[in-house]
XYZ file of C-alpha atoms in Angstrom:
489
model
C -47.306 -62.379 -36.335
C -44.963 -65.154 -37.109
C -44.544 -67.229 -33.956
C -40.767 -67.408 -34.456
C -40.613 -63.589 -34.324
C -42.008 -63.408 -30.736
C -40.231 -63.170 -27.429
C -40.377 -66.402 -25.495
C -40.450 -66.996 -21.743
C -38.368 -69.814 -20.167
C -38.700 -70.862 -16.529
C -35.362 -71.405 -14.892
C -34.577 -73.090 -11.574
C -32.291 -70.271 -10.562
C -33.535 -67.094 -12.134
C -37.257 -67.813 -12.445
C -38.969 -66.556 -15.519
C -36.546 -65.438 -18.324
C -37.821 -63.572 -21.426
C -35.560 -63.872 -24.455
C -35.362 -61.955 -27.751
C -36.657 -63.719 -30.971
C -33.084 -63.741 -32.286
C -31.815 -65.597 -29.252
C -34.672 -68.092 -29.492
C -33.606 -68.731 -33.120
C -30.204 -69.525 -31.898
C -31.460 -71.740 -29.132
C -33.540 -73.785 -31.653
C -30.519 -75.052 -33.526
C -28.852 -78.421 -33.369
C -25.517 -76.700 -32.445
C -27.125 -75.118 -29.294
C -29.322 -78.024 -28.408
C -26.138 -80.130 -28.208
C -25.451 -78.412 -24.866
C -28.270 -80.374 -23.257
C -25.999 -83.367 -23.363
C -22.963 -81.813 -21.730
C -22.831 -81.881 -17.951
C -21.916 -78.449 -16.429
C -19.742 -80.024 -13.738
C -18.268 -82.931 -15.613
C -17.350 -85.780 -13.227
C -19.110 -84.146 -10.345
C -22.336 -85.861 -11.377
C -20.748 -89.226 -10.530
C -20.207 -87.982 -6.958
C -23.000 -85.476 -6.224
C -26.297 -86.760 -7.668
C -27.913 -83.315 -7.709
C -25.261 -81.930 -10.103
C -27.117 -83.133 -13.175
C -27.418 -79.661 -14.816
C -26.072 -79.012 -18.309
C -24.357 -76.284 -20.300
C -27.746 -75.568 -21.956
C -29.477 -73.933 -19.017
C -26.317 -72.239 -17.889
C -25.943 -70.580 -21.296
C -29.477 -69.316 -21.127
C -28.873 -68.021 -17.628
C -25.738 -66.119 -18.741
C -27.642 -64.449 -21.625
C -30.361 -63.363 -19.120
C -27.893 -61.864 -16.682
C -26.013 -60.214 -19.444
C -29.167 -58.543 -20.719
C -30.098 -57.399 -17.186
C -26.679 -55.817 -16.620
C -26.634 -53.972 -19.962
C -30.165 -52.706 -19.319
C -29.121 -51.347 -16.007
C -26.002 -49.610 -17.508
C -28.158 -48.091 -20.216
C -30.013 -45.967 -17.652
C -26.879 -43.744 -18.069
C -27.799 -42.211 -21.356
C -24.325 -40.678 -21.778
C -22.944 -44.125 -22.447
C -24.808 -44.279 -25.760
C -25.315 -48.040 -25.510
C -27.349 -49.103 -28.560
C -29.939 -51.857 -29.084
C -27.334 -53.637 -31.192
C -24.709 -53.366 -28.458
C -27.218 -55.004 -25.933
C -28.223 -57.761 -28.402
C -24.560 -58.527 -29.168
C -23.753 -58.965 -25.459
C -26.753 -61.263 -24.920
C -25.751 -63.390 -27.924
C -22.282 -63.661 -26.589
C -23.625 -64.755 -23.224
C -25.848 -67.331 -24.896
C -23.059 -68.750 -27.152
C -20.001 -68.490 -24.866
C -20.006 -72.224 -24.141
C -20.856 -73.636 -27.531
C -17.323 -74.979 -27.723
C -17.387 -77.196 -24.629
C -16.586 -80.799 -25.202
C -17.777 -83.965 -23.406
C -17.949 -83.371 -19.666
C -17.079 -79.705 -20.071
C -13.538 -78.899 -18.749
C -12.703 -82.574 -18.628
C -12.372 -82.428 -22.393
C -9.793 -79.635 -22.102
C -7.858 -81.985 -19.738
C -7.978 -84.716 -22.424
C -6.641 -82.271 -25.080
C -3.838 -81.236 -22.725
C -2.977 -84.815 -21.861
C -2.620 -85.737 -25.534
C -0.451 -82.803 -26.169
C 1.115 -81.094 -23.115
C 2.150 -78.095 -25.301
C -1.441 -77.499 -26.443
C -3.193 -74.356 -25.470
C -6.534 -75.392 -26.806
C -9.431 -73.914 -24.881
C -13.155 -74.237 -25.264
C -13.531 -70.460 -25.888
C -11.651 -71.000 -29.171
C -14.055 -73.627 -30.146
C -17.054 -71.553 -29.055
C -16.055 -68.930 -31.630
C -15.859 -71.541 -34.358
C -19.137 -73.126 -33.352
C -20.787 -69.713 -33.356
C -19.672 -69.114 -36.984
C -20.893 -72.619 -37.906
C -24.197 -72.284 -36.130
C -25.188 -69.002 -37.844
C -23.917 -70.165 -41.281
C -25.677 -73.555 -41.184
C -28.998 -72.218 -39.975
C -29.245 -69.077 -42.026
C -29.153 -66.941 -38.860
C -26.322 -64.782 -40.232
C -28.624 -63.560 -42.938
C -31.372 -62.782 -40.493
C -28.819 -60.822 -38.343
C -27.684 -58.834 -41.306
C -30.994 -58.234 -43.022
C -33.517 -57.904 -40.203
C -31.297 -56.696 -37.393
C -28.867 -54.683 -39.557
C -25.771 -56.291 -38.070
C -22.494 -55.166 -39.585
C -19.162 -56.953 -39.822
C -17.884 -55.320 -36.635
C -20.990 -56.582 -34.755
C -20.176 -60.263 -35.617
C -16.534 -59.589 -34.606
C -17.708 -57.961 -31.356
C -19.663 -61.077 -30.313
C -16.659 -63.261 -30.934
C -14.375 -60.925 -28.918
C -16.841 -60.850 -26.090
C -16.559 -64.698 -25.982
C -12.875 -65.113 -26.580
C -11.011 -61.830 -26.016
C -8.839 -59.974 -28.502
C -8.034 -61.620 -31.835
C -10.488 -64.512 -31.823
C -9.502 -67.508 -34.022
C -11.221 -68.182 -37.327
C -12.167 -64.573 -37.673
C -13.929 -65.058 -40.926
C -17.155 -63.096 -40.634
C -20.423 -63.305 -42.507
C -19.277 -60.136 -44.173
C -15.759 -58.966 -45.220
C -14.071 -58.058 -41.937
C -12.572 -54.664 -41.442
C -10.995 -52.874 -38.490
C -13.440 -50.931 -36.408
C -10.823 -48.371 -35.450
C -7.166 -47.515 -35.760
C -5.209 -50.494 -34.330
C -2.610 -48.169 -32.959
C -5.149 -46.651 -30.469
C -3.866 -47.129 -26.982
C -5.555 -48.007 -23.695
C -4.529 -47.409 -20.186
C -4.701 -50.873 -18.772
C -3.613 -51.538 -15.145
C -1.235 -48.592 -15.309
C 0.501 -49.624 -18.482
C 0.016 -48.310 -22.070
C -1.042 -51.129 -24.264
C -2.558 -51.300 -27.747
C -6.351 -51.377 -28.070
C -6.587 -54.879 -29.524
C -10.315 -55.112 -30.084
C -11.996 -54.414 -33.409
C -15.658 -54.912 -32.611
C -16.082 -51.726 -30.426
C -13.772 -48.748 -29.718
C -12.111 -48.195 -26.348
C -14.851 -45.832 -25.293
C -17.004 -48.936 -24.849
C -14.368 -51.008 -23.207
C -16.716 -51.755 -20.296
C -18.915 -53.860 -22.520
C -16.032 -56.438 -22.737
C -16.324 -56.855 -18.913
C -19.771 -58.374 -18.953
C -19.464 -61.914 -20.277
C -15.790 -62.666 -20.121
C -14.156 -60.125 -17.962
C -10.323 -60.312 -18.403
C -9.684 -57.261 -16.275
C -11.177 -58.266 -12.878
C -12.609 -61.679 -13.494
C -16.040 -60.472 -12.336
C -18.551 -61.319 -15.034
C -22.068 -62.764 -15.427
C -20.756 -66.120 -16.560
C -19.323 -66.704 -13.057
C -22.396 -65.276 -11.417
C -24.667 -67.716 -13.116
C -22.538 -70.782 -12.700
C -21.768 -70.075 -8.991
C -25.489 -69.646 -8.267
C -26.471 -72.615 -10.416
C -23.802 -74.962 -9.168
C -24.480 -74.139 -5.469
C -28.270 -74.678 -6.180
C -27.689 -78.117 -7.716
C -25.014 -79.147 -5.180
C -27.349 -78.243 -2.366
C -25.162 -75.512 -0.721
C -25.676 -71.823 0.047
C -24.202 -69.202 -2.230
C -23.699 -65.995 -0.218
C -22.820 -63.826 -3.169
C -25.784 -61.780 -4.465
C -25.554 -61.237 -8.182
C -28.862 -59.304 -7.937
C -27.174 -56.621 -5.794
C -24.315 -56.476 -8.274
C -26.617 -55.830 -11.203
C -28.345 -53.104 -9.274
C -25.224 -51.223 -8.069
C -23.026 -51.561 -11.162
C -22.323 -48.526 -13.112
C -19.646 -47.145 -15.517
C -16.972 -44.780 -14.416
C -14.000 -43.425 -16.229
C -10.732 -44.348 -14.508
C -7.500 -42.565 -15.351
C -5.591 -45.830 -15.468
C -8.196 -48.251 -16.770
C -10.397 -46.149 -18.900
C -14.182 -46.841 -18.898
C -14.802 -49.512 -16.249
C -17.810 -51.236 -14.638
C -17.541 -50.120 -11.035
C -19.545 -51.094 -7.984
C -20.855 -49.248 -4.952
C -18.348 -49.153 -2.077
C -20.792 -50.728 0.414
C -20.864 -53.868 -1.891
C -17.198 -54.677 -1.247
C -17.897 -57.532 1.104
C -20.315 -58.992 -1.466
C -17.545 -58.954 -4.061
C -15.269 -60.808 -1.628
C -18.019 -63.362 -1.292
C -17.899 -63.826 -5.038
C -14.253 -64.979 -4.882
C -14.661 -66.821 -1.658
C -17.491 -69.017 -3.098
C -15.169 -69.593 -6.112
C -12.427 -71.060 -3.917
C -14.909 -72.950 -1.897
C -16.460 -74.616 -4.945
C -13.030 -75.494 -6.423
C -11.645 -76.882 -3.264
C -14.607 -78.916 -2.049
C -16.529 -79.811 -5.224
C -14.827 -79.187 -8.624
C -11.627 -80.749 -7.302
C -13.122 -83.213 -4.868
C -10.895 -86.292 -4.757
C -13.474 -88.778 -6.013
C -14.504 -86.278 -8.763
C -10.896 -86.161 -9.945
C -10.597 -89.908 -9.838
C -13.638 -90.095 -12.102
C -12.365 -87.385 -14.421
C -8.970 -89.031 -14.773
C -10.695 -92.197 -15.798
C -12.766 -90.350 -18.352
C -9.634 -88.674 -19.788
C -7.852 -92.037 -19.979
C -10.853 -93.687 -21.698
C -11.027 -90.924 -24.306
C -7.259 -91.168 -24.907
C -7.542 -94.928 -25.402
C -10.436 -94.396 -27.862
C -9.019 -91.394 -29.606
C -7.305 -93.191 -32.506
C -10.365 -95.224 -33.331
C -13.009 -92.534 -32.839
C -11.024 -89.524 -34.012
C -12.080 -87.588 -30.891
C -9.273 -84.978 -30.852
C -9.496 -84.562 -34.647
C -13.101 -83.344 -34.273
C -11.895 -79.953 -32.936
C -10.798 -79.152 -36.500
C -14.244 -79.720 -37.908
C -17.321 -78.074 -36.299
C -19.705 -80.529 -38.015
C -17.880 -83.458 -36.422
C -17.368 -81.634 -33.071
C -21.087 -81.019 -32.602
C -21.563 -84.845 -32.429
C -19.240 -85.057 -29.445
C -21.241 -85.059 -26.178
C -21.263 -86.982 -22.853
C -22.833 -89.877 -24.749
C -19.429 -90.813 -26.050
C -18.918 -92.995 -22.890
C -22.006 -94.974 -23.739
C -20.808 -95.251 -27.332
C -17.568 -96.778 -26.068
C -19.330 -99.091 -23.537
C -21.707 -100.351 -26.264
C -18.939 -100.991 -28.798
C -17.699 -104.543 -29.454
C -14.701 -103.172 -31.483
C -11.466 -104.841 -30.150
C -9.640 -101.503 -30.709
C -11.840 -99.941 -28.027
C -11.162 -102.708 -25.540
C -8.914 -100.658 -23.274
C -11.286 -97.714 -23.340
C -14.256 -100.001 -22.729
C -12.563 -101.578 -19.744
C -12.081 -98.186 -18.083
C -15.732 -97.173 -18.757
C -16.874 -100.531 -17.358
C -14.908 -99.830 -14.179
C -16.620 -96.467 -13.957
C -20.043 -98.104 -14.230
C -19.099 -100.455 -11.324
C -17.630 -97.659 -9.281
C -14.313 -99.432 -9.377
C -12.507 -96.110 -9.345
C -8.883 -95.094 -9.314
C -7.788 -95.240 -5.669
C -6.923 -92.087 -3.825
C -3.504 -92.444 -2.177
C -3.051 -89.126 -0.368
C -3.333 -85.386 -0.765
C -1.818 -82.233 0.574
C -2.421 -78.535 0.169
C 0.743 -76.587 -0.505
C 1.721 -72.949 -0.663
C 2.533 -71.923 -4.265
C 6.031 -70.845 -3.251
C 6.804 -74.302 -1.775
C 6.324 -76.080 -5.224
C 7.322 -73.108 -7.444
C 10.290 -75.054 -8.750
C 7.911 -77.732 -10.221
C 6.957 -75.583 -13.156
C 6.247 -78.337 -15.660
C 4.397 -81.654 -15.896
C 7.777 -83.349 -16.516
C 9.121 -82.199 -13.156
C 6.012 -83.343 -11.235
C 6.343 -86.673 -13.047
C 10.033 -87.029 -12.114
C 9.101 -86.559 -8.401
C 6.473 -89.201 -8.806
C 8.865 -91.696 -10.379
C 11.473 -91.175 -7.641
C 8.780 -91.686 -4.966
C 7.468 -94.993 -6.462
C 11.040 -96.330 -6.820
C 11.790 -95.373 -3.195
C 8.528 -97.266 -2.033
C 9.423 -100.354 -4.022
C 12.953 -100.393 -2.621
C 11.522 -100.062 0.896
C 9.048 -102.924 0.223
C 11.918 -105.380 -0.011
C 10.625 -108.813 -0.747
C 6.953 -107.814 -1.155
C 5.378 -108.360 -4.540
C 5.407 -104.930 -6.088
C 4.521 -105.267 -9.843
C 3.412 -101.663 -10.338
C 5.413 -98.820 -11.893
C 5.114 -95.003 -11.934
C 2.809 -95.265 -14.931
C 0.216 -96.809 -12.503
C 0.022 -93.613 -10.548
C -1.262 -90.051 -11.249
C -0.036 -86.955 -9.531
C -2.368 -83.972 -9.859
C -1.321 -80.474 -8.829
C -4.457 -78.260 -8.902
C -4.197 -74.367 -8.597
C -6.912 -73.021 -6.459
C -7.160 -69.200 -6.121
C -9.371 -66.133 -6.088
C -8.969 -65.721 -9.870
C -5.766 -63.601 -10.043
C -3.195 -66.217 -8.996
C -1.696 -65.005 -5.709
C -2.995 -61.489 -6.042
C -6.119 -60.088 -4.445
C -8.566 -59.673 -7.378
C -10.457 -56.838 -5.580
C -7.333 -54.783 -6.304
C -8.318 -54.605 -9.901
C -11.843 -53.551 -9.162
C -12.923 -49.901 -8.807
C -15.739 -48.656 -6.506
C -17.758 -45.472 -6.289
C -19.348 -43.665 -3.356
C -23.005 -42.635 -2.998
C -22.133 -38.885 -3.194
C -19.613 -39.279 -5.986
C -21.125 -41.754 -8.435
C -18.865 -40.661 -11.366
C -15.495 -41.005 -9.510
C -13.927 -44.461 -9.392
C -11.874 -45.195 -6.301
C -9.761 -48.010 -4.899
C -10.660 -49.635 -1.538
C -7.902 -51.035 0.628
C -8.638 -54.168 2.561
C -8.610 -52.230 5.778
C -11.456 -49.996 4.431
C -13.545 -53.130 3.883
C -12.872 -55.365 6.961
C -10.002 -56.595 9.100
C -11.309 -60.183 8.683
C -10.328 -60.608 5.038
C -7.937 -63.334 3.775
C -4.218 -62.674 3.693
C -3.537 -65.419 1.078
C -5.327 -65.867 -2.208
C -3.881 -69.052 -3.724
C -2.878 -72.587 -2.855
C -1.888 -75.798 -4.641
C -3.982 -78.900 -3.922
C -1.885 -81.998 -4.826
C -3.560 -85.452 -5.141
C -2.101 -88.833 -5.955
C -4.151 -91.688 -7.458
C -3.463 -95.326 -8.164
C -4.890 -96.732 -11.404
C -4.477 -100.357 -10.594
C -6.642 -102.772 -8.632
C -3.930 -104.095 -6.342
C -4.842 -103.326 -2.701
C -1.178 -104.070 -1.713
C -0.072 -101.213 -3.965
C -2.468 -98.810 -2.347
C -1.537 -99.726 1.276
C 2.172 -99.639 0.505
C 2.076 -96.305 -1.130
C -0.027 -94.771 1.691
C 2.635 -95.758 4.118
C 5.219 -93.825 2.103
C 3.195 -90.759 1.230
C 5.108 -88.514 3.623
C 8.229 -89.179 1.668
C 6.551 -87.767 -1.442
C 5.591 -84.532 0.303
C 9.162 -84.122 1.535
C 10.495 -84.624 -1.941
C 8.093 -82.220 -3.651
C 9.337 -79.328 -1.583
C 12.970 -79.972 -2.233
C 14.128 -77.581 -4.928
C 17.189 -78.451 -7.105
C 20.378 -77.066 -5.559
C 21.009 -74.821 -8.598
C 17.733 -72.901 -7.993
């Protein structure tokens, strides 16, 4: 037997031994996928937490593994008619869902947003394009069609699992065609909407809740990265994805249609999923030193963009696959005068001469609701700096508002200010086919009442200690100003 046609076993630090299909192994053994070895899962966190050295490569393999485990559990219900192709598509989507991440993962999205505040570019969009590029460049599309009998709708299905409805660059290895009448409707959260997917009909809507769940936010992507991030950060993850995989089943809900539901006794476990999410965001992903580092990375990339054509690479998958975390070393090693500004920032990073944290405050979303654009936040910052300089009197204050960064970070349970468990359906032991809602009181009286907050941080980019000390003494003035809504609102 051809060695490339055999299943292979990987040993993972989180899930132990993982056996993957030959087709998934072919995808892994491509330059486009191997690129993920050089992209840190947690971006700037590695500069703060030395254990956070894991990469998108192992996370992607973990998601493929969990996706396969969940589908295999659901397939015990023969009435669902989940096919081998369905299962393989879901596992491929789990494997390829992060192909589009740029240097330092989500930091690159911040870079793209900083360049163009109106941009809605997301890594999922690039993942779809990179998937197309991967299978075309390596002849895997032919293998999928000829050996695995994939049809056009199967390729479309994979991309929808990654991106959602109407993925970009929908050119398929075969001529695309609609899998069903686009006028089909779906009951979604109590509202009639059009069934927007083409890869599978609405009878298999639950398959879209495995890798990128846009209904409840509960998916194997989160389950892997919560477990993996906690493992590498050295903290305990109280959510058990193993129990979720065992107790998940498909029920038909009158409002939502075919849904992945969970046993009622697992409600507290599901709250733990969202609790660990907020804990990681508050204490690690948005740690103040992490954000100082990531702001410096973004500024270095912006300064180098014109010379290195970094942002332009998103238009060309062959150029994009060369973008990894190594770009900082590329900037540091360069002697090009056009990269001097970027190089200076990277040199500061290497010496731990980081942007200085001035102050931070956690706000209720309603208290800063009037600050609904980057321009409004910047206006508050400018007014605060001018106030501090005026108060400084004769002191030497050479800095301007451009020397400061104000960062409002939204932290929630995944559904803004709503309880995400409200979107989830449960079932009871004696009525396994009947989906039900659970009120908070039916779960516990010790559950959170609020599900969102805004963490605001202010940084100083300069090196002047006088500037840092001065602005710290006036930080309370900023918090007062932030909560003042315009009189016409």
